[in-house]
XYZ file of C-alpha atoms in Angstrom:
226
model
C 0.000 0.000 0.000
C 1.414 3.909 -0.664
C 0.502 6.411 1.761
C 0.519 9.835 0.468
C 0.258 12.930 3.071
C 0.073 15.858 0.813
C -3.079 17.470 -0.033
C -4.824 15.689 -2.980
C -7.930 17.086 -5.077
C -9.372 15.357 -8.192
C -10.700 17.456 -10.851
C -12.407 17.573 -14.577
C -12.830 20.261 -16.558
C -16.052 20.978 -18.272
C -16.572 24.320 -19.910
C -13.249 25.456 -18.819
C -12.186 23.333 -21.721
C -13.042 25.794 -24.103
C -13.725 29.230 -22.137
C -10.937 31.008 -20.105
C -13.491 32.279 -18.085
C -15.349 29.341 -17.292
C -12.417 27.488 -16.379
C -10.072 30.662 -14.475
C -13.486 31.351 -11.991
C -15.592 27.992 -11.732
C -13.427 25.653 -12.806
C -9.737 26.006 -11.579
C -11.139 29.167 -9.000
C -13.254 26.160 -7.437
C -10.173 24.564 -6.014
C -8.620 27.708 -4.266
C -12.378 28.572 -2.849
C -12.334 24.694 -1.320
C -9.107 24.641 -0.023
C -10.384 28.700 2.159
C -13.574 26.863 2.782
C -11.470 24.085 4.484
C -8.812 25.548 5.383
C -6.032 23.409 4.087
C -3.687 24.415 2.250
C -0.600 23.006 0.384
C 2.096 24.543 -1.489
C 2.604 20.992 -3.223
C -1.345 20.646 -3.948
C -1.583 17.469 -5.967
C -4.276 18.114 -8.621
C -5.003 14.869 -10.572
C -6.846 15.702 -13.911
C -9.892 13.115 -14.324
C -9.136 12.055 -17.848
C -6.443 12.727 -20.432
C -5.277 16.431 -19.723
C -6.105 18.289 -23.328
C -2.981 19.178 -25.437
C -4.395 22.958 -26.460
C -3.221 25.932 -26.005
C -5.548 27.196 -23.190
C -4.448 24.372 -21.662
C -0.837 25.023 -21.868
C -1.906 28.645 -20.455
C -3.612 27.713 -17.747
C -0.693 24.789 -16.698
C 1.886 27.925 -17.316
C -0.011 30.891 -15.563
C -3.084 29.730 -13.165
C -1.921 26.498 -11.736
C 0.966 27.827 -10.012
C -0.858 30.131 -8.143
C -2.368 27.070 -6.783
C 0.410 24.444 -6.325
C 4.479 24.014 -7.434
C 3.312 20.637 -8.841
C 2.392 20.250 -11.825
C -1.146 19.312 -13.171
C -1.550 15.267 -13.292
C -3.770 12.734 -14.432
C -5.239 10.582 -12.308
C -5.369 7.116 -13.772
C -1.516 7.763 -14.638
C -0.645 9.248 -11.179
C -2.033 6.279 -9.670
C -0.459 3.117 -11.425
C 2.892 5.149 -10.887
C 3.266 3.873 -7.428
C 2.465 0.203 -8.582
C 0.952 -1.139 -5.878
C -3.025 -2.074 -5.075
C -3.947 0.342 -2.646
C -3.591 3.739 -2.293
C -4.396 5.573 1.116
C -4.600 9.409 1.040
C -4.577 11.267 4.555
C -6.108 14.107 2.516
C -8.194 14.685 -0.526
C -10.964 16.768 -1.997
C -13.287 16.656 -4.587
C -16.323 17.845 -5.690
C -17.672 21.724 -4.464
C -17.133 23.228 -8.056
C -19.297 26.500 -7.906
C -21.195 27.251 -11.057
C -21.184 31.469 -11.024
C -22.356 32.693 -14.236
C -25.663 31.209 -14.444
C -29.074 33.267 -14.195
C -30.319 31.000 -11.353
C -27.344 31.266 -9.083
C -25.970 34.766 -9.511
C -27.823 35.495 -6.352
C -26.170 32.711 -4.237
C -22.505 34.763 -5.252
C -23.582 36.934 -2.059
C -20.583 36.763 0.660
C -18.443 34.664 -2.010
C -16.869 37.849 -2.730
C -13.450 37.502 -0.327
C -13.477 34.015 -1.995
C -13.157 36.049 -5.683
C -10.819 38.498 -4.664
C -8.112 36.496 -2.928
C -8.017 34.108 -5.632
C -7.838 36.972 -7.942
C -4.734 38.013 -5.844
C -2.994 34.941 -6.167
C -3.037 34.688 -10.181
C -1.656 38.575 -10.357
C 0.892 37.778 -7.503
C 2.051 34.661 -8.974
C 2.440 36.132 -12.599
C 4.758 38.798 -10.619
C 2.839 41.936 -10.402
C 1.160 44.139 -7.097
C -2.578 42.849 -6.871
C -3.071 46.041 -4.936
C -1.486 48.005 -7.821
C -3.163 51.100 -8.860
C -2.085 53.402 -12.069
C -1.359 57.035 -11.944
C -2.733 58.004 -15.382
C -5.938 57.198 -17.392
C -5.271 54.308 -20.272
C -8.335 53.222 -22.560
C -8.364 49.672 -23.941
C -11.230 49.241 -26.845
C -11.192 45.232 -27.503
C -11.478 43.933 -31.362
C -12.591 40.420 -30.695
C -11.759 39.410 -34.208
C -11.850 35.683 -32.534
C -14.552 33.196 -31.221
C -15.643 30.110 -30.774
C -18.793 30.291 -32.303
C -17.017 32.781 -34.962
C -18.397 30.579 -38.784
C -20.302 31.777 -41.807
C -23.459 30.464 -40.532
C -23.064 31.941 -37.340
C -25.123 34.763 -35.549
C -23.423 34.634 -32.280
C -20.020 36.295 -32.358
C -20.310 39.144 -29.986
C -17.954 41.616 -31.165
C -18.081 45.648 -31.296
C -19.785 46.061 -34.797
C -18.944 49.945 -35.653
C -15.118 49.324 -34.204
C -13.557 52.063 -35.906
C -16.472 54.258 -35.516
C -16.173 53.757 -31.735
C -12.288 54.291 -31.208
C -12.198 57.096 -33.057
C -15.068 58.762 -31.620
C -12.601 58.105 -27.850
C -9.455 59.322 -29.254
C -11.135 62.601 -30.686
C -13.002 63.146 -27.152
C -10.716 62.173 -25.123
C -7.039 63.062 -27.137
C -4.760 63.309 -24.078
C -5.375 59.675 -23.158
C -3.364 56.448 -24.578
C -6.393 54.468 -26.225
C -5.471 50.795 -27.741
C -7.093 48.788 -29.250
C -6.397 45.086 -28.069
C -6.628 42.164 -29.236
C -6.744 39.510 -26.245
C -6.477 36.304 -28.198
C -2.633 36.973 -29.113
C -1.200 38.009 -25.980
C -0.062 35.965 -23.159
C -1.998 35.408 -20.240
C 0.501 37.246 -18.281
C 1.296 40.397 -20.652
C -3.339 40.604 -20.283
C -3.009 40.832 -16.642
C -0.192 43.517 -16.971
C -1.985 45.378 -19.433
C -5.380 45.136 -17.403
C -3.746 46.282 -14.392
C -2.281 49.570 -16.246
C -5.872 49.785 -17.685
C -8.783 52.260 -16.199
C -11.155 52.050 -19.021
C -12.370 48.988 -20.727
C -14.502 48.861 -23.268
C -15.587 45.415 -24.347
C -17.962 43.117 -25.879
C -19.024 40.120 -23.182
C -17.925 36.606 -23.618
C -14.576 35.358 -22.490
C -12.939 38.452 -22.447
C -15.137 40.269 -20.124
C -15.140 37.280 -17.740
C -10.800 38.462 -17.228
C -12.410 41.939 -15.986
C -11.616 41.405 -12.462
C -8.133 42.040 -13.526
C -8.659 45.621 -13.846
C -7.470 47.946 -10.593
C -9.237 49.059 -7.976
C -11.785 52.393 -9.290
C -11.308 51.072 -12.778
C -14.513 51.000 -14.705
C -15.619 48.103 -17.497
């Protein structure tokens, strides 16, 4: 039999898979609000993937830039993590699983109430762990307009890529009101998660469409506006 002492969740990804957002504040968030809720905490957290981890690139970003600010170990997967130690039992003195929160749908919104420290210091740990001041605030005005020339659901026969129709209209109706302030136009899809969190946190205007991008708004600095 192997004994294993450190801290030990199990977890699948579901809409994560496919949705930054999904997967950064239900998904992945989920573990960091279980581990407050039961107060346990390990720097080595051992988080075995339920199936075959998925070789894409949001993957690879979330392995590079959101699991750290969870554990040093890397991700796993279970059924591999387990016939490692070749032997017929396995005894954990601690493990988790379960308790994901769902907190973008209609019906629960409400029940986000008091979650809020739960948000915020997980929040903290991404920025912290990506090396930048969670508590960081700018000293000059920056406007970010996003072009989400990207999507998911982005196809000829699709109706349901939200994106800012009148783009150029828009950005140049800012930079004539507004001329002594930097306004950029971004787009998210080809930076690294950690060059987004920099430029969020230098940010104090965003103007997007909703969809994955808005769901990184937290990001943004205390008093900016979205």
């Amino acid at each position: 039999m192997t004994r294993l002492s450190r801290l030990h969740t199990v977890w699948a990804d579901a809409l994560g898979a496919s949705n930054i957002g999904h997967g950064l504040w239900e998904e992945l968030g989920s573990i960091s609000y279980s581990m407050e809720r039961l107060n346990e905490f390990d720097p080595e957290l051992v988080i075995m993937h339920e199936g075959n981890i998925p070789q894409t690139a949001l993957f690879r970003s979330y392995q590079q830039y959101i699991v750290p600010a969870l554990t040093e170990t890397p991700l796993v997967e279970f059924g591999a993590y387990i016939r490692s130690f070749k032997t017929k039992y396995i005894c954990f003195e601690k493990v988790f699983a379960g308790g994901q929160l769902s907190i973008f749908k209609q019906s629960t919104i409400k029940e986000n109430h008091g979650r809020e420290p739960l948000f915020y210091n997980w929040r903290s740990k991404i920025i912290a762990k990506n090396g930048f001041d969670p508590g960081f605030i700018p000293n000059k005005h920056q406007i970010i307009v996003t072009n989400k020339s990207n999507s998911q659901w982005t196809n000829p026969a699709s109706n349901r890529h939200r994106a800012i129709a009148n783009l150029k209209e828009v950005v140049n109706f800012i930079r004539k009101s507004y001329p002594t302030i930097d306004t950029e136009v971004v787009e998210w899809q080809n930076i690294p998660f950690n060059k987004q969190i920099e430029k969020l946190l230098n940010t104090t205007i965003l103007i997007t469409p909703c969809g994955g991008i808005s769901m990184i708004i937290p990001m943004l600095p205390h008093g900016a506006h979205a």
